[in-house]
mmCIF file of C-alpha atoms and ligand atoms in Angstrom:
data_model
loop_
_atom_site.group_PDB
_atom_site.id
_atom_site.type_symbol
_atom_site.label_atom_id
_atom_site.label_comp_id
_atom_site.label_asym_id
_atom_site.label_seq_id
_atom_site.Cartn_x
_atom_site.Cartn_y
_atom_site.Cartn_z
ATOM 1 C CA MET A 32 1.714 49.850 100.455
ATOM 2 C CA ASN A 33 0.203 49.390 96.969
ATOM 3 C CA ILE A 34 -3.201 47.985 97.964
ATOM 4 C CA ILE A 35 -3.665 46.166 94.629
ATOM 5 C CA LYS A 36 -0.467 44.177 95.228
ATOM 6 C CA MET A 37 -1.145 43.708 98.938
ATOM 7 C CA ARG A 38 -0.524 40.121 100.056
ATOM 8 C CA VAL A 39 -1.737 39.814 103.614
ATOM 9 C CA ALA A 40 -3.219 36.563 104.949
ATOM 10 C CA ILE A 41 -4.933 35.574 108.178
ATOM 11 C CA VAL A 42 -4.702 31.875 109.061
ATOM 12 C CA SER A 43 -6.539 30.662 112.163
ATOM 13 C CA GLY A 44 -4.753 27.937 114.122
ATOM 14 C CA GLY A 45 -1.368 28.403 112.456
ATOM 15 C CA SER A 46 0.765 27.065 115.307
ATOM 16 C CA ARG A 47 0.805 23.397 114.288
ATOM 17 C CA GLY A 48 -0.627 20.780 111.932
ATOM 18 C CA LEU A 49 -2.067 21.943 108.629
ATOM 19 C CA GLY A 50 -2.223 25.595 109.728
ATOM 20 C CA ARG A 51 1.504 25.636 110.367
ATOM 21 C CA THR A 52 2.253 24.105 106.937
ATOM 22 C CA ILE A 53 0.043 26.735 105.271
ATOM 23 C CA VAL A 54 1.739 29.555 107.238
ATOM 24 C CA GLU A 55 5.214 28.281 106.286
ATOM 25 C CA ASN A 56 4.243 28.147 102.619
ATOM 26 C CA LEU A 57 2.666 31.624 102.567
ATOM 27 C CA ILE A 58 5.715 33.139 104.292
ATOM 28 C CA SER A 59 8.015 31.443 101.745
ATOM 29 C CA GLU A 60 5.907 32.972 98.947
ATOM 30 C CA GLY A 61 6.388 36.461 100.432
ATOM 31 C CA TRP A 62 2.978 36.936 102.083
ATOM 32 C CA LYS A 63 2.563 38.797 105.332
ATOM 33 C CA VAL A 64 0.849 36.322 107.637
ATOM 34 C CA ALA A 65 -1.143 36.892 110.821
ATOM 35 C CA THR A 66 -2.160 33.854 112.797
ATOM 36 C CA PHE A 67 -3.503 32.977 116.224
ATOM 37 C CA SER A 68 -3.946 30.004 118.501
ATOM 38 C CA ARG A 69 -4.670 29.561 122.182
ATOM 39 C CA ASN A 70 -1.118 28.445 122.970
ATOM 40 C CA LYS A 71 2.326 29.541 121.863
ATOM 41 C CA ASN A 72 4.993 27.012 120.872
ATOM 42 C CA GLU A 73 8.537 26.768 119.554
ATOM 43 C CA PHE A 74 7.397 27.312 115.948
ATOM 44 C CA ILE A 75 5.696 30.611 116.825
ATOM 45 C CA ASP A 76 8.726 31.803 118.856
ATOM 46 C CA ARG A 77 11.045 31.019 115.953
ATOM 47 C CA TYR A 78 8.902 32.696 113.263
ATOM 48 C CA GLN A 79 8.473 35.818 115.427
ATOM 49 C CA LYS A 80 12.268 36.069 115.674
ATOM 50 C CA VAL A 81 13.106 35.205 112.059
ATOM 51 C CA TYR A 82 10.262 37.129 110.310
ATOM 52 C CA PRO A 83 9.467 40.119 112.568
ATOM 53 C CA GLU A 84 8.115 42.213 109.645
ATOM 54 C CA GLN A 85 6.244 39.404 107.917
ATOM 55 C CA PHE A 86 4.763 37.272 110.703
ATOM 56 C CA TYR A 87 2.342 38.203 113.465
ATOM 57 C CA TRP A 88 0.931 35.862 116.123
ATOM 58 C CA CYS A 89 -1.626 36.537 118.823
ATOM 59 C CA GLY A 90 -2.849 34.309 121.671
ATOM 60 C CA LEU A 91 -6.566 34.094 120.952
ATOM 61 C CA ASP A 92 -9.455 31.635 121.249
ATOM 62 C CA LEU A 93 -11.834 31.215 118.301
ATOM 63 C CA ALA A 94 -14.624 31.099 120.866
ATOM 64 C CA SER A 95 -13.717 34.525 122.279
ATOM 65 C CA GLY A 96 -15.366 37.812 121.382
ATOM 66 C CA GLN A 97 -12.016 39.270 120.236
ATOM 67 C CA LEU A 98 -11.951 38.145 116.598
ATOM 68 C CA SER A 99 -12.879 41.490 115.022
ATOM 69 C CA SER A 100 -10.322 43.296 117.265
ATOM 70 C CA PHE A 101 -7.724 40.835 116.001
ATOM 71 C CA VAL A 102 -8.595 41.660 112.370
ATOM 72 C CA GLU A 103 -8.361 45.400 113.206
ATOM 73 C CA SER A 104 -4.904 44.836 114.690
ATOM 74 C CA VAL A 105 -3.823 43.031 111.502
ATOM 75 C CA VAL A 106 -5.063 45.941 109.368
ATOM 76 C CA VAL A 107 -3.103 48.417 111.530
ATOM 77 C CA ARG A 108 0.046 46.285 111.294
ATOM 78 C CA PHE A 109 -0.069 45.070 107.677
ATOM 79 C CA GLY A 110 -2.422 47.559 105.932
ATOM 80 C CA GLY A 111 -5.351 45.245 105.091
ATOM 81 C CA VAL A 112 -6.401 41.628 104.534
ATOM 82 C CA ARG A 113 -6.495 39.804 101.198
ATOM 83 C CA LEU A 114 -6.831 36.160 102.243
ATOM 84 C CA LEU A 115 -8.491 34.367 105.169
ATOM 85 C CA ILE A 116 -7.941 30.682 105.832
ATOM 86 C CA ASN A 117 -10.368 29.330 108.426
ATOM 87 C CA ASN A 118 -8.242 26.410 109.559
ATOM 88 C CA GLY A 119 -8.344 26.174 113.376
ATOM 89 C CA ALA A 120 -10.763 23.586 114.780
ATOM 90 C CA VAL A 121 -11.251 21.107 117.594
ATOM 91 C CA LEU A 122 -12.447 17.519 117.547
ATOM 92 C CA HIS A 123 -13.814 15.728 120.608
ATOM 93 C CA GLN A 124 -14.425 12.212 119.415
ATOM 94 C CA GLY A 125 -17.050 10.125 121.200
ATOM 95 C CA LEU A 126 -20.534 8.748 120.843
ATOM 96 C CA PHE A 127 -23.155 11.500 120.629
ATOM 97 C CA LEU A 128 -25.280 10.063 123.453
ATOM 98 C CA SER A 129 -22.436 10.507 125.920
ATOM 99 C CA THR A 130 -21.065 13.843 124.644
ATOM 100 C CA PRO A 131 -21.041 16.509 127.398
ATOM 101 C CA VAL A 132 -22.937 19.658 126.404
ATOM 102 C CA GLU A 133 -19.793 21.763 127.060
ATOM 103 C CA LYS A 134 -17.920 19.787 124.398
ATOM 104 C CA ILE A 135 -20.759 20.395 121.932
ATOM 105 C CA ASP A 136 -20.603 24.133 122.667
ATOM 106 C CA GLU A 137 -16.827 24.163 122.302
ATOM 107 C CA MET A 138 -16.892 22.465 118.895
ATOM 108 C CA VAL A 139 -19.712 24.628 117.521
ATOM 109 C CA CYS A 140 -18.044 27.829 118.782
ATOM 110 C CA ALA A 141 -14.533 26.997 117.548
ATOM 111 C CA ASN A 142 -15.398 25.225 114.285
ATOM 112 C CA LEU A 143 -18.428 27.169 113.043
ATOM 113 C CA LEU A 144 -19.354 30.353 114.935
ATOM 114 C CA GLY A 145 -15.735 31.506 115.243
ATOM 115 C CA PRO A 146 -14.978 31.089 111.519
ATOM 116 C CA ILE A 147 -18.253 32.812 110.589
ATOM 117 C CA LYS A 148 -17.459 35.819 112.824
ATOM 118 C CA LEU A 149 -13.855 35.962 111.626
ATOM 119 C CA THR A 150 -15.075 35.878 108.025
ATOM 120 C CA LEU A 151 -17.493 38.740 108.713
ATOM 121 C CA ALA A 152 -14.704 40.934 110.086
ATOM 122 C CA CYS A 153 -12.398 40.087 107.148
ATOM 123 C CA ILE A 154 -15.050 40.569 104.462
ATOM 124 C CA ARG A 155 -15.969 43.989 105.883
ATOM 125 C CA THR A 156 -12.306 44.960 105.533
ATOM 126 C CA MET A 157 -12.029 43.446 102.039
ATOM 127 C CA ALA A 158 -15.182 45.272 100.905
ATOM 128 C CA GLN A 159 -13.721 48.601 102.077
ATOM 129 C CA GLN A 160 -10.421 47.893 100.292
ATOM 130 C CA LYS A 161 -12.325 47.292 97.006
ATOM 131 C CA VAL A 162 -9.612 45.008 95.584
ATOM 132 C CA GLY A 163 -11.272 41.651 96.190
ATOM 133 C CA GLY A 164 -10.076 38.765 98.302
ATOM 134 C CA SER A 165 -10.345 35.088 99.052
ATOM 135 C CA ILE A 166 -11.751 33.004 101.906
ATOM 136 C CA ILE A 167 -10.747 29.345 102.221
ATOM 137 C CA ASN A 168 -12.609 27.233 104.768
ATOM 138 C CA ILE A 169 -10.934 24.009 105.885
ATOM 139 C CA SER A 170 -13.749 21.477 106.090
ATOM 140 C CA SER A 171 -13.541 17.687 106.482
ATOM 141 C CA VAL A 172 -14.760 14.490 104.818
ATOM 142 C CA GLY A 173 -17.008 14.272 107.891
ATOM 143 C CA ALA A 174 -19.116 16.950 106.188
ATOM 144 C CA ILE A 175 -20.000 14.585 103.337
ATOM 145 C CA ARG A 176 -19.866 11.059 104.867
ATOM 146 C CA GLY A 177 -20.975 9.691 108.219
ATOM 147 C CA TYR A 178 -18.372 8.473 110.732
ATOM 148 C CA ARG A 179 -19.326 7.153 114.184
ATOM 149 C CA GLY A 180 -18.168 9.339 117.035
ATOM 150 C CA THR A 181 -17.926 12.594 115.102
ATOM 151 C CA ALA A 182 -21.560 13.774 114.763
ATOM 152 C CA VAL A 183 -21.097 17.274 116.196
ATOM 153 C CA TYR A 184 -17.725 17.848 114.519
ATOM 154 C CA SER A 185 -19.255 16.717 111.208
ATOM 155 C CA ALA A 186 -22.221 19.052 111.708
ATOM 156 C CA THR A 187 -19.853 22.016 112.156
ATOM 157 C CA LYS A 188 -17.952 21.120 108.991
ATOM 158 C CA ALA A 189 -21.130 20.600 106.933
ATOM 159 C CA GLY A 190 -22.251 23.998 108.264
ATOM 160 C CA LEU A 191 -19.017 25.537 107.036
ATOM 161 C CA ASP A 192 -19.586 24.089 103.540
ATOM 162 C CA GLY A 193 -23.127 25.517 103.410
ATOM 163 C CA PHE A 194 -21.741 28.872 104.559
ATOM 164 C CA THR A 195 -19.167 28.681 101.743
ATOM 165 C CA ARG A 196 -21.748 28.203 98.987
ATOM 166 C CA SER A 197 -24.239 30.882 100.023
ATOM 167 C CA LEU A 198 -21.606 33.443 100.935
ATOM 168 C CA ALA A 199 -19.872 32.947 97.576
ATOM 169 C CA ARG A 200 -23.084 34.087 95.852
ATOM 170 C CA GLU A 201 -23.302 37.208 98.017
ATOM 171 C CA VAL A 202 -19.728 38.423 97.822
ATOM 172 C CA GLY A 203 -18.789 37.320 94.281
ATOM 173 C CA PRO A 204 -19.805 40.750 92.937
ATOM 174 C CA LEU A 205 -17.182 42.256 95.300
ATOM 175 C CA ASN A 206 -14.600 39.959 93.665
ATOM 176 C CA ILE A 207 -14.291 38.008 96.901
ATOM 177 C CA ARG A 208 -14.077 34.254 96.374
ATOM 178 C CA VAL A 209 -15.178 31.708 99.003
ATOM 179 C CA ASN A 210 -14.234 28.034 98.810
ATOM 180 C CA SER A 211 -13.967 24.989 101.055
ATOM 181 C CA VAL A 212 -11.096 22.562 101.035
ATOM 182 C CA VAL A 213 -12.243 19.152 102.266
ATOM 183 C CA PRO A 214 -9.338 17.019 103.495
ATOM 184 C CA GLY A 215 -9.368 13.323 104.144
ATOM 185 C CA MET A 216 -7.450 12.078 107.176
ATOM 186 C CA PHE A 217 -3.875 13.215 107.793
ATOM 187 C CA ASP A 218 -1.624 12.777 110.835
ATOM 188 C CA SER A 219 -1.803 15.622 113.357
ATOM 189 C CA ASP A 220 -2.654 16.264 117.011
ATOM 190 C CA LEU A 221 -6.341 16.496 116.011
ATOM 191 C CA SER A 222 -6.375 13.035 114.418
ATOM 192 C CA ALA A 223 -4.255 11.417 117.161
ATOM 193 C CA CYS A 224 -7.483 10.125 118.753
ATOM 194 C CA VAL A 225 -8.058 7.765 115.794
ATOM 195 C CA THR A 226 -7.128 4.246 116.900
ATOM 196 C CA ASP A 227 -4.600 2.217 114.891
ATOM 197 C CA ILE A 228 -7.404 -0.193 113.902
ATOM 198 C CA ASN A 229 -9.560 2.641 112.530
ATOM 199 C CA ARG A 230 -6.538 4.250 110.841
ATOM 200 C CA ASP A 231 -5.848 0.951 109.020
ATOM 201 C CA LYS A 232 -9.537 0.690 108.041
ATOM 202 C CA ILE A 233 -9.529 4.207 106.575
ATOM 203 C CA ILE A 234 -6.375 3.471 104.581
ATOM 204 C CA LYS A 235 -7.904 0.178 103.345
ATOM 205 C CA HIS A 236 -10.977 2.075 102.072
ATOM 206 C CA THR A 237 -8.886 4.777 100.384
ATOM 207 C CA PRO A 238 -8.257 3.950 96.698
ATOM 208 C CA LEU A 239 -4.866 5.683 96.819
ATOM 209 C CA GLY A 240 -4.003 3.581 99.882
ATOM 210 C CA ARG A 241 -2.673 6.122 102.360
ATOM 211 C CA TYR A 242 -3.466 9.058 104.664
ATOM 212 C CA ALA A 243 -3.036 12.522 103.141
ATOM 213 C CA GLU A 244 0.251 14.333 103.609
ATOM 214 C CA LEU A 245 -0.009 17.914 104.905
ATOM 215 C CA THR A 246 1.403 19.099 101.586
ATOM 216 C CA ASP A 247 -1.406 17.310 99.634
ATOM 217 C CA ILE A 248 -3.831 19.736 101.280
ATOM 218 C CA GLN A 249 -1.547 22.773 101.231
ATOM 219 C CA HIS A 250 -0.988 22.383 97.459
ATOM 220 C CA VAL A 251 -4.725 22.753 96.823
ATOM 221 C CA VAL A 252 -4.897 25.775 99.140
ATOM 222 C CA SER A 253 -2.004 27.305 97.138
ATOM 223 C CA PHE A 254 -3.724 26.487 93.841
ATOM 224 C CA LEU A 255 -6.969 28.198 94.948
ATOM 225 C CA ASN A 256 -4.912 31.128 96.067
ATOM 226 C CA SER A 257 -2.971 31.453 92.798
ATOM 227 C CA PRO A 258 -4.012 33.000 89.461
ATOM 228 C CA LEU A 259 -4.883 29.426 88.328
ATOM 229 C CA GLY A 260 -7.783 29.419 90.806
ATOM 230 C CA GLU A 261 -9.120 32.901 90.212
ATOM 231 C CA PHE A 262 -12.412 31.787 88.547
ATOM 232 C CA ILE A 263 -13.268 29.252 91.256
ATOM 233 C CA THR A 264 -15.763 30.176 93.943
ATOM 234 C CA GLY A 265 -18.490 28.495 96.003
ATOM 235 C CA GLN A 266 -16.848 25.059 95.673
ATOM 236 C CA SER A 267 -15.900 22.315 98.110
ATOM 237 C CA ILE A 268 -12.778 20.581 96.822
ATOM 238 C CA VAL A 269 -12.246 17.112 98.271
ATOM 239 C CA ILE A 270 -8.650 15.884 98.764
ATOM 240 C CA ASP A 271 -9.006 12.422 100.247
ATOM 241 C CA GLY A 272 -7.274 9.934 97.941
ATOM 242 C CA GLY A 273 -10.736 8.754 96.853
ATOM 243 C CA LEU A 274 -12.011 7.776 100.346
ATOM 244 C CA THR A 275 -15.453 9.288 99.711
ATOM 245 C CA CYS A 276 -15.819 8.530 95.970
HETATM 246 N N1 NAP B 844 -6.202 15.959 110.934
HETATM 247 C C1 NAP B 844 -7.095 15.444 110.110
HETATM 248 O O1 NAP B 844 -7.087 14.232 109.802
HETATM 249 C C2 NAP B 844 -8.143 16.343 109.481
HETATM 250 C C3 NAP B 844 -9.012 15.788 108.543
HETATM 251 C C4 NAP B 844 -9.959 16.597 107.932
HETATM 252 C C5 NAP B 844 -10.019 17.933 108.245
HETATM 253 N N2 NAP B 844 -9.161 18.456 109.161
HETATM 254 C C6 NAP B 844 -9.258 19.891 109.454
HETATM 255 O O2 NAP B 844 -8.015 20.507 109.161
HETATM 256 C C7 NAP B 844 -7.836 21.653 110.006
HETATM 257 C C8 NAP B 844 -6.500 21.573 110.712
HETATM 258 O O3 NAP B 844 -6.503 20.396 111.509
HETATM 259 P P1 NAP B 844 -5.161 19.829 112.162
HETATM 260 O O4 NAP B 844 -5.300 18.360 112.119
HETATM 261 O O5 NAP B 844 -3.970 20.473 111.543
HETATM 262 O O6 NAP B 844 -5.351 20.302 113.685
HETATM 263 P P2 NAP B 844 -4.292 20.474 114.873
HETATM 264 O O7 NAP B 844 -2.986 19.883 114.534
HETATM 265 O O8 NAP B 844 -5.002 20.033 116.097
HETATM 266 O O9 NAP B 844 -4.087 22.080 114.921
HETATM 267 C C9 NAP B 844 -5.191 22.890 115.221
HETATM 268 C C10 NAP B 844 -4.744 24.335 115.270
HETATM 269 O O10 NAP B 844 -5.879 25.135 115.606
HETATM 270 C C11 NAP B 844 -5.644 25.813 116.851
HETATM 271 N N3 NAP B 844 -6.894 25.860 117.590
HETATM 272 C C12 NAP B 844 -7.680 24.815 117.975
HETATM 273 N N4 NAP B 844 -8.725 25.262 118.662
HETATM 274 C C13 NAP B 844 -8.627 26.614 118.707
HETATM 275 C C14 NAP B 844 -9.409 27.637 119.298
HETATM 276 N N5 NAP B 844 -10.508 27.360 120.012
HETATM 277 N N6 NAP B 844 -9.017 28.922 119.152
HETATM 278 C C15 NAP B 844 -7.892 29.223 118.460
HETATM 279 N N7 NAP B 844 -7.103 28.297 117.873
HETATM 280 C C16 NAP B 844 -7.464 27.002 118.015
HETATM 281 C C17 NAP B 844 -4.570 24.979 117.553
HETATM 282 O O11 NAP B 844 -3.814 25.718 118.500
HETATM 283 P P3 NAP B 844 -4.231 25.758 120.072
HETATM 284 O O12 NAP B 844 -4.665 24.384 120.472
HETATM 285 O O13 NAP B 844 -3.006 26.251 120.761
HETATM 286 O O14 NAP B 844 -5.341 26.753 120.178
HETATM 287 C C18 NAP B 844 -3.703 24.611 116.347
HETATM 288 O O15 NAP B 844 -2.903 25.702 115.970
HETATM 289 C C19 NAP B 844 -9.038 21.645 110.960
HETATM 290 O O16 NAP B 844 -10.032 22.521 110.446
HETATM 291 C C20 NAP B 844 -9.532 20.230 110.904
HETATM 292 O O17 NAP B 844 -10.908 20.126 111.223
HETATM 293 C C21 NAP B 844 -8.232 17.697 109.801
#
């Protein structure tokens, strides 16, 4: 493979929700895509059958110690890595005072430590390839505004944004860009815990008057990933219909 033209992406949590939409778009644009999640589903089965040369899935937990082995397996299969999208995350909503310590550990491991370790493995590969690359961290409006019941989740996302900025300074000279995409609320399994009353309140406080669509977020990921975004690094781009303005 011509390494300069190599289009290989890793997307964590690509089995459903936003990750799935991003995977579908990358595949349609001709990228080779490796993704993982803890569970397999009908979407993964179908993509494995329809795109055997272009799509690779592995059953893997972000909290496991297997992330660098996964990246090695992607390099063996697809020849390298050009793009990492740190998308997979968990949310356990509830008041901080009554949050079990195991739930705190799970959120910090899956939402912050896992992405940091996955990024390390990918950036080591990108640095060896010497053709640059891009890291996109999926953050949340919880990183920039307070919401009751999401203190730990918000801390992990704010951590991811801080990671984005400092890492961008370090790896810019290697032509590796690092950005955060900061979505407002959209419908998915993760946001299913939001009550109808709170959902209505969020929409009422959103100037554009609705939840985000998955494609609202995916379009910005695509933009960052296209030649139009090639001078953007170290930024957190908010896509929330004005909720936090
Ligand atoms: N939904 C919203 O309103 C919203 C708002 C702002 C930001 N976000 C962010 O957007 C991203 C995508 O969220 P979503 O709503 O699309 O979530 P989702 O529908 O719940 O999907 C999460 C994906 O991540 C995987 N995943 C979760 N925990 C994992 C773990 N420990 N190890 C490996 N894979 C794991 C899930 O598969 P398995 O469960 O099978 O592992 C699934 O593929 C997340 O970073 C989230 O924080 C979401």
